[in-house]
Amino acid sequence: MIKEKAQILDKEGIRRSLTRIAHEIIERNKGIDNLVLIGIRRRGAPLAERLAERIKEIEGCTTPVGILDITLYRDDLTTLAHQPLVRSTEIPFPVSGKKVILVDDVIFTGRTIRAALDAVMDLGRPKVIQLAVLVDRGHRELPIRSDYIGKNVPTSSKESVLVRLTEIDGEDKVVIFEPPG
Amino acid sequence: MGLSGKDLLGLQFVPVEEIKLILNTAVPMKEIIKRQIKKVPTLRGRSVVTVFYEASTRTRVSFELAAKYLSADTVNIAAGTSSVSKGEGLKDTARTIAAMGADVVVLRHPMAGAADMLARTIGAPVINAGDGAHEHPSQALLDLFTVREKKGRLEGLKVAIIGDILHSRVARSDIWGFTKMGAEVRLSGPATLLPQETERMGAITCASIEEALTGADVINILRIQKERQQQGLFPGLREYSQLFGINKERLKLAAPDALVMHPGPMNRGVEIAPEVADGVQSVINEQVTNGVAVRMALLYLLTGGGNQHEITH
């Protein structure tokens, strides 16, 4: 049994965090010219969609949204007994010269983001790449940091952070739990 | 889930779920082929060896490109220019390749069962790229992929395979693949080139070409393999063309949106009329592109891919 230790964010908390991040993205980039959002599968994808909606509410213009699958760029493929399922990357716009905002649910070791950076660079040469995450839980193994953070959550490395989103899981919440054993 | 077998020797023993996994994995692979930079680092540091005991351009190049797009190193051994011509047996060639550290071996061989023997000799995964008249599974998988992509489904479709079924490994793999996925497979060709065993495989042998074509959703036209026609099983290419060649008139018997497929290389004016080969219903070029995507999926999955395992951020 998974033991839930604490709820970090509820539905309202997630909503407020995303609204603030949307404002920060617009402020930092002085508007939304040349801006594109790319969500990292799986839960970064709905988060990127939600951020695009918020940005549209604020600025009145739509921002292109893409989905990135980083499976083929993982650094642990040779050490895993079984490789994971590959899903499709759907980025229907050129990234060269764009301000790319990568969106993911949790940043932990930084290895997903390393893979995502390589994957985006293989598609073109963006002007800048920034990173937005709902939860930053620390324990980085690479020199990578997030530009926009919903919530900083100090965790022990034994704990896990679980993000559940309506689009995938039927509910909105973020919890910390301790894996069994 | 991943693939349960070490190798891909034929579609006969591949479960439906695994065929679906291969087809689903080929979808994101096809997206990579359409990119400006056609390369992902997935198989970096792995090697894929293609061993071809028969002439082939498209299958060999397709496997090589698939491996290269995934960043694997590739080596091709053509039987005519290697130690094979000095009399080295398949098993010894295989052991040598395995000892050099090949991670995947792709084999084309004129003898049915050659890939199976190779797979039992070496530890690395073996992909059968055609063994005699037995199977050519990657061709059937790309056919399935192409039809599924165009029609949105495979179940309930009527698939006509026309030509020399007897000598065709493509036909055998297609029969296994399409019937497993719930399609109806109809066969037609000269009576001397229609073996009986295909009925047991689940295909329907038609009495006439008209019967096979009527209402068909897919027409897969097999190549008349001139190199295998030394026994006088049909009178001549001209007569074959008149009786079984797919031209505009015959195409009208099929469903109006029927797909025209051919595994290549084509004998234009023999089994397929040029206006059909280049017509709007032809997906022959698409098949070639899809072949690379399907082979990328196979290489990925046979080197251990496909497990539903999510990354830990």
CSV table of C-alpha atoms in Angstrom, one decimal:
chain,number,residue,atom,x,y,z
A,1,MET,CA,0.0,0.0,0.0
A,2,ILE,CA,1.1,3.5,-0.8
A,3,LYS,CA,1.2,5.6,2.3
A,4,GLU,CA,0.1,9.2,1.6
A,5,LYS,CA,2.0,11.6,3.9
A,6,ALA,CA,0.8,15.0,3.0
A,7,GLN,CA,-1.2,16.9,0.4
A,8,ILE,CA,0.9,19.8,-0.9
A,9,LEU,CA,-1.5,21.3,-3.3
A,10,ASP,CA,-5.3,21.0,-3.9
A,11,LYS,CA,-7.3,21.9,-6.9
A,12,GLU,CA,-7.3,25.6,-6.0
A,13,GLY,CA,-3.6,25.6,-5.1
A,14,ILE,CA,-2.8,24.2,-8.6
A,15,ARG,CA,-5.0,26.8,-10.2
A,16,ARG,CA,-3.4,29.7,-8.4
A,17,SER,CA,0.1,28.4,-9.0
A,18,LEU,CA,-0.5,28.2,-12.8
A,19,THR,CA,-2.1,31.6,-12.9
A,20,ARG,CA,1.0,33.1,-11.1
A,21,ILE,CA,3.4,31.2,-13.5
A,22,ALA,CA,1.4,32.5,-16.5
A,23,HIS,CA,1.9,36.1,-15.2
A,24,GLU,CA,5.6,35.5,-14.6
A,25,ILE,CA,6.1,34.1,-18.1
A,26,ILE,CA,4.5,37.1,-19.7
A,27,GLU,CA,6.4,39.5,-17.4
A,28,ARG,CA,9.8,37.9,-17.9
A,29,ASN,CA,9.4,37.7,-21.7
A,30,LYS,CA,7.9,41.1,-22.0
A,31,GLY,CA,4.7,39.8,-23.7
A,32,ILE,CA,4.2,36.6,-25.6
A,33,ASP,CA,5.8,37.4,-29.0
A,34,ASN,CA,7.6,34.3,-30.3
A,35,LEU,CA,6.6,32.3,-27.2
A,36,VAL,CA,5.7,28.6,-27.5
A,37,LEU,CA,4.8,26.1,-24.8
A,38,ILE,CA,6.0,22.5,-24.9
A,39,GLY,CA,4.7,20.1,-22.3
A,40,ILE,CA,6.7,17.0,-21.5
A,41,ARG,CA,4.7,13.8,-21.6
A,42,ARG,CA,2.7,12.8,-19.7
A,43,ARG,CA,1.6,15.4,-17.1
A,44,GLY,CA,3.5,18.3,-18.6
A,45,ALA,CA,1.2,18.2,-21.6
A,46,PRO,CA,-2.1,19.1,-19.8
A,47,LEU,CA,-0.2,21.7,-17.7
A,48,ALA,CA,1.1,23.4,-20.9
A,49,GLU,CA,-2.5,23.5,-22.2
A,50,ARG,CA,-3.7,25.1,-19.0
A,51,LEU,CA,-0.9,27.7,-19.0
A,52,ALA,CA,-1.8,28.6,-22.6
A,53,GLU,CA,-5.4,29.1,-21.5
A,54,ARG,CA,-4.3,31.4,-18.7
A,55,ILE,CA,-2.0,33.3,-21.0
A,56,LYS,CA,-4.8,33.8,-23.4
A,57,GLU,CA,-7.1,35.1,-20.7
A,58,ILE,CA,-4.4,37.7,-19.7
A,59,GLU,CA,-3.0,38.7,-23.1
A,60,GLY,CA,-5.9,37.8,-25.4
A,61,CYS,CA,-3.7,35.9,-27.9
A,62,THR,CA,-3.1,32.2,-28.3
A,63,THR,CA,0.3,30.6,-27.7
A,64,PRO,CA,1.2,27.5,-29.7
A,65,VAL,CA,1.4,24.3,-27.5
A,66,GLY,CA,3.4,21.2,-28.3
A,67,ILE,CA,3.9,17.9,-26.7
A,68,LEU,CA,7.3,16.3,-26.3
A,69,ASP,CA,8.0,12.6,-25.6
A,70,ILE,CA,11.5,12.2,-24.3
A,71,THR,CA,11.6,8.4,-24.1
A,72,LEU,CA,14.1,8.0,-27.0
A,73,TYR,CA,16.4,10.5,-25.3
A,74,ARG,CA,16.6,8.9,-21.8
A,75,ASP,CA,20.0,8.3,-20.4
A,76,ASP,CA,19.1,5.0,-18.7
A,77,LEU,CA,17.9,3.0,-21.7
A,78,THR,CA,21.0,0.8,-21.7
A,79,THR,CA,20.6,0.0,-18.0
A,80,LEU,CA,16.9,-0.8,-17.9
A,81,ALA,CA,15.8,-4.4,-18.3
A,82,HIS,CA,12.9,-3.2,-20.4
A,83,GLN,CA,12.7,0.0,-22.3
A,84,PRO,CA,9.6,2.2,-21.9
A,85,LEU,CA,6.8,2.7,-24.3
A,86,VAL,CA,7.5,5.4,-26.9
A,87,ARG,CA,4.7,7.9,-27.5
A,88,SER,CA,4.5,10.5,-30.1
A,89,THR,CA,6.0,14.0,-30.1
A,90,GLU,CA,3.6,16.5,-31.4
A,91,ILE,CA,5.2,19.9,-32.1
A,92,PRO,CA,3.4,21.2,-35.2
A,93,PHE,CA,5.5,24.4,-35.4
A,94,PRO,CA,9.2,25.2,-35.9
A,95,VAL,CA,11.1,25.9,-32.7
A,96,SER,CA,14.0,27.8,-34.3
A,97,GLY,CA,14.2,31.4,-33.1
A,98,LYS,CA,11.4,30.8,-30.6
A,99,LYS,CA,11.2,31.4,-26.9
A,100,VAL,CA,10.5,27.8,-25.7
A,101,ILE,CA,8.9,27.3,-22.3
A,102,LEU,CA,9.3,23.6,-21.3
A,103,VAL,CA,6.5,22.5,-18.9
A,104,ASP,CA,6.6,19.5,-16.6
A,105,ASP,CA,4.8,18.5,-13.4
A,106,VAL,CA,7.8,17.8,-11.1
A,107,ILE,CA,11.5,18.5,-11.3
A,108,PHE,CA,13.7,16.0,-9.3
A,109,THR,CA,17.0,14.8,-10.6
A,110,GLY,CA,16.9,17.0,-13.7
A,111,ARG,CA,17.5,14.0,-16.1
A,112,THR,CA,14.1,14.4,-17.8
A,113,ILE,CA,14.9,18.0,-18.5
A,114,ARG,CA,18.3,17.1,-19.8
A,115,ALA,CA,16.6,14.7,-22.2
A,116,ALA,CA,14.0,17.3,-23.1
A,117,LEU,CA,16.7,19.9,-23.9
A,118,ASP,CA,18.4,17.4,-26.3
A,119,ALA,CA,15.1,16.5,-27.9
A,120,VAL,CA,14.1,20.2,-28.5
A,121,MET,CA,17.6,21.1,-29.9
A,122,ASP,CA,17.2,18.2,-32.4
A,123,LEU,CA,14.1,20.0,-33.7
A,124,GLY,CA,15.8,23.3,-34.3
A,125,ARG,CA,17.6,26.1,-32.5
A,126,PRO,CA,15.4,28.0,-30.1
A,127,LYS,CA,16.3,31.6,-29.0
A,128,VAL,CA,15.9,30.6,-25.4
A,129,ILE,CA,14.6,27.7,-23.4
A,130,GLN,CA,13.0,28.3,-20.0
A,131,LEU,CA,11.5,25.7,-17.6
A,132,ALA,CA,8.2,25.8,-15.8
A,133,VAL,CA,7.3,23.2,-13.2
A,134,LEU,CA,4.4,22.7,-10.8
A,135,VAL,CA,6.6,21.2,-8.1
A,136,ASP,CA,10.4,21.5,-7.5
A,137,ARG,CA,11.4,18.9,-5.0
A,138,GLY,CA,15.1,19.3,-5.0
A,139,HIS,CA,17.8,16.5,-5.3
A,140,ARG,CA,19.2,17.6,-8.6
A,141,GLU,CA,21.9,15.4,-10.2
A,142,LEU,CA,22.6,17.8,-13.0
A,143,PRO,CA,23.3,21.5,-13.2
A,144,ILE,CA,19.7,22.3,-14.2
A,145,ARG,CA,17.2,24.7,-12.6
A,146,SER,CA,13.6,25.8,-13.1
A,147,ASP,CA,12.7,29.3,-14.1
A,148,TYR,CA,9.1,29.2,-12.9
A,149,ILE,CA,8.0,27.1,-9.9
A,150,GLY,CA,4.5,26.4,-8.7
A,151,LYS,CA,5.7,25.2,-5.3
A,152,ASN,CA,9.1,24.4,-3.8
A,153,VAL,CA,8.8,21.2,-1.7
A,154,PRO,CA,11.7,20.0,0.4
A,155,THR,CA,11.5,16.2,0.3
A,156,SER,CA,13.6,13.2,1.4
A,157,SER,CA,15.0,11.2,-1.6
A,158,LYS,CA,13.0,8.2,-0.3
A,159,GLU,CA,9.7,10.0,-0.7
A,160,SER,CA,7.8,10.4,-4.0
A,161,VAL,CA,5.8,13.3,-5.2
A,162,LEU,CA,2.6,12.4,-7.1
A,163,VAL,CA,0.8,14.9,-9.3
A,164,ARG,CA,-2.7,14.0,-10.3
A,165,LEU,CA,-4.4,16.0,-13.0
A,166,THR,CA,-8.1,15.9,-14.1
A,167,GLU,CA,-7.2,15.4,-17.8
A,168,ILE,CA,-5.3,12.1,-17.0
A,169,ASP,CA,-6.3,11.1,-13.4
A,170,GLY,CA,-9.8,12.5,-13.0
A,171,GLU,CA,-8.8,14.8,-10.1
A,172,ASP,CA,-6.4,17.7,-9.3
A,173,LYS,CA,-4.0,17.3,-6.4
A,174,VAL,CA,-0.3,17.0,-5.5
A,175,VAL,CA,0.7,14.6,-2.6
A,176,ILE,CA,3.9,13.3,-1.0
A,177,PHE,CA,4.0,9.6,-0.3
A,178,GLU,CA,6.4,7.1,1.0
A,179,PRO,CA,6.8,4.1,-1.3
A,180,PRO,CA,6.3,0.7,0.4
A,181,GLY,CA,9.2,-1.2,2.0
B,1,MET,CA,4.7,-4.7,-22.1
B,2,GLY,CA,7.5,-5.5,-24.4
B,3,LEU,CA,8.0,-8.3,-26.9
B,4,SER,CA,8.0,-11.7,-25.3
B,5,GLY,CA,10.4,-13.3,-27.8
B,6,LYS,CA,14.1,-12.6,-28.2
B,7,ASP,CA,13.8,-12.5,-32.0
B,8,LEU,CA,11.4,-11.7,-34.8
B,9,LEU,CA,11.4,-14.8,-37.1
B,10,GLY,CA,7.8,-14.6,-38.4
B,11,LEU,CA,4.4,-13.4,-37.6
B,12,GLN,CA,2.9,-16.9,-37.2
B,13,PHE,CA,3.8,-16.9,-33.5
B,14,VAL,CA,3.6,-13.3,-32.6
B,15,PRO,CA,0.5,-12.5,-30.4
B,16,VAL,CA,-2.0,-9.8,-31.6
B,17,GLU,CA,-1.1,-7.6,-28.6
B,18,GLU,CA,2.6,-7.6,-29.7
B,19,ILE,CA,1.7,-6.8,-33.3
B,20,LYS,CA,-0.3,-3.8,-32.0
B,21,LEU,CA,2.6,-2.7,-29.8
B,22,ILE,CA,5.0,-2.8,-32.8
B,23,LEU,CA,2.5,-0.8,-34.9
B,24,ASN,CA,1.9,1.8,-32.1
B,25,THR,CA,5.6,2.2,-31.6
B,26,ALA,CA,6.1,2.8,-35.3
B,27,VAL,CA,3.9,5.9,-35.1
B,28,PRO,CA,6.3,8.1,-33.2
B,29,MET,CA,9.2,6.6,-35.2
B,30,LYS,CA,7.5,7.9,-38.4
B,31,GLU,CA,7.4,11.4,-36.9
B,32,ILE,CA,11.2,11.3,-36.5
B,33,ILE,CA,11.7,10.3,-40.2
B,34,LYS,CA,9.8,13.5,-41.2
B,35,ARG,CA,12.0,15.8,-39.2
B,36,GLN,CA,14.8,17.9,-40.6
B,37,ILE,CA,17.3,16.2,-38.3
B,38,LYS,CA,16.5,12.5,-38.6
B,39,LYS,CA,18.3,11.2,-35.6
B,40,VAL,CA,17.6,10.3,-32.0
B,41,PRO,CA,20.3,9.0,-29.6
B,42,THR,CA,18.3,5.9,-28.4
B,43,LEU,CA,20.6,3.1,-29.7
B,44,ARG,CA,23.9,5.0,-29.4
B,45,GLY,CA,26.7,2.5,-28.8
B,46,ARG,CA,24.7,-0.5,-30.1
B,47,SER,CA,25.5,-2.3,-33.4
B,48,VAL,CA,23.2,-3.7,-35.9
B,49,VAL,CA,24.6,-6.2,-38.5
B,50,THR,CA,22.7,-7.0,-41.6
B,51,VAL,CA,23.6,-10.3,-43.3
B,52,PHE,CA,22.2,-10.7,-46.8
B,53,TYR,CA,22.6,-14.0,-48.7
B,54,GLU,CA,20.3,-12.7,-51.4
B,55,ALA,CA,20.2,-9.5,-53.4
B,56,SER,CA,18.2,-6.8,-51.8
B,57,THR,CA,18.2,-3.0,-52.0
B,58,ARG,CA,15.2,-1.7,-50.2
B,59,THR,CA,15.0,-4.1,-47.3
B,60,ARG,CA,18.7,-3.8,-46.5
B,61,VAL,CA,18.8,0.0,-46.9
B,62,SER,CA,15.6,0.3,-44.9
B,63,PHE,CA,17.0,-1.7,-41.9
B,64,GLU,CA,20.3,0.3,-42.2
B,65,LEU,CA,18.6,3.7,-42.2
B,66,ALA,CA,16.3,2.6,-39.3
B,67,ALA,CA,19.3,1.7,-37.3
B,68,LYS,CA,21.2,4.9,-38.2
B,69,TYR,CA,18.2,7.1,-37.3
B,70,LEU,CA,18.3,5.5,-33.9
B,71,SER,CA,22.0,6.2,-33.7
B,72,ALA,CA,23.1,2.5,-33.8
B,73,ASP,CA,26.2,1.6,-35.8
B,74,THR,CA,25.6,-0.6,-38.8
B,75,VAL,CA,27.6,-3.1,-40.8
B,76,ASN,CA,26.4,-5.0,-43.8
B,77,ILE,CA,27.7,-8.4,-44.9
B,78,ALA,CA,26.8,-9.3,-48.4
B,79,ALA,CA,27.3,-13.0,-49.1
B,80,GLY,CA,29.1,-12.5,-52.4
B,81,THR,CA,31.9,-10.3,-51.1
B,82,SER,CA,32.5,-12.0,-47.7
B,83,SER,CA,34.0,-15.2,-46.3
B,84,VAL,CA,30.7,-16.8,-47.2
B,85,SER,CA,32.0,-17.1,-50.7
B,86,LYS,CA,35.0,-18.9,-49.2
B,87,GLY,CA,32.6,-21.6,-48.0
B,88,GLU,CA,32.0,-20.5,-44.4
B,89,GLY,CA,28.7,-21.9,-43.2
B,90,LEU,CA,25.9,-19.8,-41.8
B,91,LYS,CA,26.5,-20.9,-38.2
B,92,ASP,CA,30.2,-20.0,-38.3
B,93,THR,CA,29.5,-16.7,-39.9
B,94,ALA,CA,26.9,-16.1,-37.2
B,95,ARG,CA,29.2,-17.0,-34.3
B,96,THR,CA,31.9,-14.7,-35.7
B,97,ILE,CA,29.4,-11.8,-35.9
B,98,ALA,CA,28.2,-12.5,-32.4
B,99,ALA,CA,31.8,-12.7,-31.1
B,100,MET,CA,32.4,-9.2,-32.5
B,101,GLY,CA,29.5,-8.0,-30.3
B,102,ALA,CA,26.6,-7.4,-32.6
B,103,ASP,CA,23.5,-6.3,-30.6
B,104,VAL,CA,21.0,-7.2,-33.4
B,105,VAL,CA,21.5,-9.4,-36.5
B,106,VAL,CA,19.2,-9.0,-39.5
B,107,LEU,CA,19.3,-12.0,-41.8
B,108,ARG,CA,18.1,-12.5,-45.4
B,109,HIS,CA,18.6,-16.1,-46.6
B,110,PRO,CA,17.3,-18.3,-49.5
B,111,MET,CA,16.5,-21.2,-47.2
B,112,ALA,CA,13.4,-21.3,-45.1
B,113,GLY,CA,14.3,-21.7,-41.4
B,114,ALA,CA,17.7,-20.0,-41.7
B,115,ALA,CA,16.8,-17.2,-39.4
B,116,ASP,CA,15.4,-19.7,-36.9
B,117,MET,CA,18.6,-21.6,-36.9
B,118,LEU,CA,20.7,-18.5,-36.5
B,119,ALA,CA,18.5,-17.3,-33.6
B,120,ARG,CA,19.2,-20.6,-31.8
B,121,THR,CA,22.9,-20.3,-32.4
B,122,ILE,CA,23.5,-16.8,-31.1
B,123,GLY,CA,22.4,-14.8,-28.0
B,124,ALA,CA,21.6,-11.5,-29.8
B,125,PRO,CA,18.2,-10.8,-31.2
B,126,VAL,CA,17.7,-11.9,-34.8
B,127,ILE,CA,15.3,-10.3,-37.3
B,128,ASN,CA,14.2,-12.4,-40.2
B,129,ALA,CA,14.4,-10.2,-43.3
B,130,GLY,CA,13.1,-13.0,-45.5
B,131,ASP,CA,13.9,-16.7,-45.4
B,132,GLY,CA,13.1,-18.6,-48.6
B,133,ALA,CA,9.4,-18.8,-49.2
B,134,HIS,CA,8.7,-18.9,-45.5
B,135,GLU,CA,8.3,-15.4,-43.9
B,136,HIS,CA,9.2,-11.8,-44.3
B,137,PRO,CA,7.7,-10.3,-41.1
B,138,SER,CA,8.9,-6.7,-41.3
B,139,GLN,CA,7.3,-6.4,-44.8
B,140,ALA,CA,4.0,-7.6,-43.4
B,141,LEU,CA,4.2,-5.3,-40.5
B,142,LEU,CA,4.8,-2.3,-42.7
B,143,ASP,CA,1.8,-3.4,-44.8
B,144,LEU,CA,-0.3,-3.6,-41.7
B,145,PHE,CA,0.9,-0.2,-40.6
B,146,THR,CA,0.2,1.4,-44.0
B,147,VAL,CA,-3.3,0.0,-44.2
B,148,ARG,CA,-4.1,0.9,-40.5
B,149,GLU,CA,-2.8,4.5,-41.1
B,150,LYS,CA,-4.9,5.0,-44.3
B,151,LYS,CA,-8.1,3.2,-43.2
B,152,GLY,CA,-8.0,3.8,-39.5
B,153,ARG,CA,-8.5,0.1,-38.8
B,154,LEU,CA,-7.7,-3.4,-39.9
B,155,GLU,CA,-10.6,-5.4,-38.6
B,156,GLY,CA,-13.2,-6.3,-41.1
B,157,LEU,CA,-11.2,-5.1,-44.2
B,158,LYS,CA,-11.1,-7.3,-47.3
B,159,VAL,CA,-7.5,-7.7,-48.4
B,160,ALA,CA,-6.8,-9.3,-51.8
B,161,ILE,CA,-3.3,-10.7,-52.4
B,162,ILE,CA,-2.7,-11.3,-56.1
B,163,GLY,CA,0.1,-13.2,-57.8
B,164,ASP,CA,2.7,-15.9,-57.1
B,165,ILE,CA,1.6,-17.0,-53.6
B,166,LEU,CA,3.6,-20.2,-53.8
B,167,HIS,CA,7.0,-18.6,-53.8
B,168,SER,CA,6.0,-15.5,-51.7
B,169,ARG,CA,7.2,-15.1,-48.1
B,170,VAL,CA,5.5,-11.7,-48.2
B,171,ALA,CA,2.1,-13.4,-48.9
B,172,ARG,CA,2.7,-15.8,-46.0
B,173,SER,CA,3.6,-13.1,-43.5
B,174,ASP,CA,0.7,-10.9,-44.7
B,175,ILE,CA,-1.8,-13.8,-44.4
B,176,TRP,CA,-0.7,-14.3,-40.7
B,177,GLY,CA,-0.7,-10.6,-40.0
B,178,PHE,CA,-3.9,-9.5,-41.6
B,179,THR,CA,-6.0,-12.5,-40.4
B,180,LYS,CA,-4.7,-12.1,-36.8
B,181,MET,CA,-5.8,-8.4,-37.0
B,182,GLY,CA,-9.3,-9.5,-38.1
B,183,ALA,CA,-9.1,-8.8,-41.8
B,184,GLU,CA,-10.3,-11.1,-44.5
B,185,VAL,CA,-7.5,-12.3,-46.8
B,186,ARG,CA,-8.4,-13.4,-50.4
B,187,LEU,CA,-5.8,-15.0,-52.7
B,188,SER,CA,-5.7,-15.2,-56.4
B,189,GLY,CA,-3.1,-16.1,-59.0
B,190,PRO,CA,-2.3,-18.9,-61.5
B,191,ALA,CA,-3.6,-22.2,-60.1
B,192,THR,CA,-0.1,-23.7,-60.2
B,193,LEU,CA,1.1,-20.9,-57.9
B,194,LEU,CA,-1.6,-21.2,-55.3
B,195,PRO,CA,-0.5,-23.6,-52.5
B,196,GLN,CA,-3.1,-25.5,-50.5
B,197,GLU,CA,-1.6,-24.7,-47.1
B,198,THR,CA,-2.9,-21.1,-47.2
B,199,GLU,CA,-6.4,-22.3,-46.5
B,200,ARG,CA,-5.2,-23.7,-43.1
B,201,MET,CA,-3.6,-20.3,-42.4
B,202,GLY,CA,-7.0,-18.7,-42.6
B,203,ALA,CA,-6.9,-17.2,-46.1
B,204,ILE,CA,-9.6,-17.7,-48.8
B,205,THR,CA,-8.4,-19.0,-52.2
B,206,CYS,CA,-10.6,-17.4,-54.9
B,207,ALA,CA,-11.7,-19.2,-58.1
B,208,SER,CA,-11.1,-16.1,-60.2
B,209,ILE,CA,-9.3,-12.9,-60.0
B,210,GLU,CA,-12.7,-11.1,-60.3
B,211,GLU,CA,-13.9,-12.8,-57.2
B,212,ALA,CA,-10.8,-11.8,-55.3
B,213,LEU,CA,-11.0,-8.2,-56.3
B,214,THR,CA,-14.7,-7.5,-56.0
B,215,GLY,CA,-15.3,-5.1,-53.1
B,216,ALA,CA,-11.7,-5.4,-51.9
B,217,ASP,CA,-10.4,-2.6,-49.6
B,218,VAL,CA,-6.8,-3.4,-50.2
B,219,ILE,CA,-5.1,-5.0,-53.2
B,220,ASN,CA,-1.6,-6.2,-52.5
B,221,ILE,CA,0.1,-7.1,-55.8
B,222,LEU,CA,3.0,-9.5,-55.5
B,223,ARG,CA,6.1,-9.3,-57.7
B,224,ILE,CA,6.4,-12.0,-60.3
B,225,GLN,CA,9.8,-13.3,-59.2
B,226,LYS,CA,11.4,-14.0,-62.5
B,227,GLU,CA,14.4,-15.7,-60.7
B,228,ARG,CA,12.0,-18.3,-59.3
B,229,GLN,CA,10.1,-19.1,-62.5
B,230,GLN,CA,12.3,-21.7,-64.1
B,231,GLN,CA,9.9,-24.6,-63.7
B,232,GLY,CA,7.3,-23.5,-66.3
B,233,LEU,CA,4.5,-23.0,-63.8
B,234,PHE,CA,2.9,-20.4,-66.1
B,235,PRO,CA,3.3,-19.8,-69.8
B,236,GLY,CA,4.8,-16.4,-69.9
B,237,LEU,CA,4.9,-12.8,-68.6
B,238,ARG,CA,2.6,-11.6,-71.4
B,239,GLU,CA,-0.1,-14.1,-70.6
B,240,TYR,CA,0.3,-13.5,-66.9
B,241,SER,CA,-0.2,-9.8,-67.5
B,242,GLN,CA,-3.4,-10.4,-69.5
B,243,LEU,CA,-4.9,-12.8,-66.9
B,244,PHE,CA,-3.7,-11.4,-63.6
B,245,GLY,CA,-2.1,-8.0,-64.2
B,246,ILE,CA,-3.8,-5.2,-62.3
B,247,ASN,CA,-4.9,-2.5,-64.7
B,248,LYS,CA,-7.4,0.3,-64.5
B,249,GLU,CA,-10.3,-2.0,-65.6
B,250,ARG,CA,-9.6,-4.6,-62.9
B,251,LEU,CA,-9.1,-1.9,-60.3
B,252,LYS,CA,-12.7,-0.8,-60.8
B,253,LEU,CA,-13.9,-4.1,-59.3
B,254,ALA,CA,-12.5,-3.2,-55.9
B,255,ALA,CA,-13.9,-0.6,-53.5
B,256,PRO,CA,-13.7,2.9,-54.9
B,257,ASP,CA,-11.2,3.9,-52.2
B,258,ALA,CA,-9.2,0.6,-52.3
B,259,LEU,CA,-5.5,0.9,-51.6
B,260,VAL,CA,-3.0,-0.4,-54.1
B,261,MET,CA,0.1,-2.0,-52.6
B,262,HIS,CA,3.2,-3.6,-53.9
B,263,PRO,CA,6.2,-4.9,-51.9
B,264,GLY,CA,8.6,-3.9,-54.7
B,265,PRO,CA,10.6,-4.0,-56.9
B,266,MET,CA,7.8,-3.6,-59.5
B,267,ASN,CA,7.7,-5.2,-62.9
B,268,ARG,CA,5.7,-2.4,-64.5
B,269,GLY,CA,3.4,-3.7,-67.2
B,270,VAL,CA,3.6,-7.3,-65.9
B,271,GLU,CA,1.8,-7.6,-62.5
B,272,ILE,CA,0.9,-4.0,-62.3
B,273,ALA,CA,0.0,-1.4,-65.0
B,274,PRO,CA,2.0,1.8,-64.8
B,275,GLU,CA,-1.2,3.9,-64.5
B,276,VAL,CA,-2.2,1.9,-61.4
B,277,ALA,CA,1.3,2.0,-59.9
B,278,ASP,CA,1.3,5.8,-60.2
B,279,GLY,CA,-2.4,6.3,-59.6
B,280,VAL,CA,-4.1,8.1,-56.7
B,281,GLN,CA,-5.0,4.8,-55.0
B,282,SER,CA,-1.3,3.7,-54.9
B,283,VAL,CA,0.4,3.8,-51.5
B,284,ILE,CA,3.5,2.1,-52.8
B,285,ASN,CA,5.9,4.9,-52.0
B,286,GLU,CA,4.3,5.4,-48.6
B,287,GLN,CA,5.0,1.7,-47.9
B,288,VAL,CA,8.7,2.4,-48.3
B,289,THR,CA,8.7,5.2,-45.7
B,290,ASN,CA,6.6,3.2,-43.3
B,291,GLY,CA,9.1,0.3,-43.7
B,292,VAL,CA,11.8,2.4,-42.1
B,293,ALA,CA,9.4,3.5,-39.2
B,294,VAL,CA,8.3,-0.1,-38.6
B,295,ARG,CA,11.9,-1.3,-38.6
B,296,MET,CA,12.9,1.4,-36.1
B,297,ALA,CA,10.1,0.2,-33.8
B,298,LEU,CA,11.4,-3.4,-34.2
B,299,LEU,CA,15.0,-2.5,-33.4
B,300,TYR,CA,13.9,-0.4,-30.4
B,301,LEU,CA,11.6,-3.1,-29.0
B,302,LEU,CA,14.0,-6.0,-29.6
B,303,THR,CA,16.8,-4.3,-27.8
B,304,GLY,CA,14.4,-4.2,-24.8
B,305,GLY,CA,11.9,-1.5,-25.4
B,306,GLY,CA,8.2,-1.3,-24.8
B,307,ASN,CA,7.8,-1.6,-21.1
B,308,GLN,CA,5.3,0.7,-19.6
B,309,HIS,CA,7.6,2.5,-17.2
B,310,GLU,CA,7.5,6.1,-16.4
B,311,ILE,CA,10.6,8.2,-15.8
B,312,THR,CA,11.2,9.6,-12.3
B,313,HIS,CA,11.5,13.2,-13.2
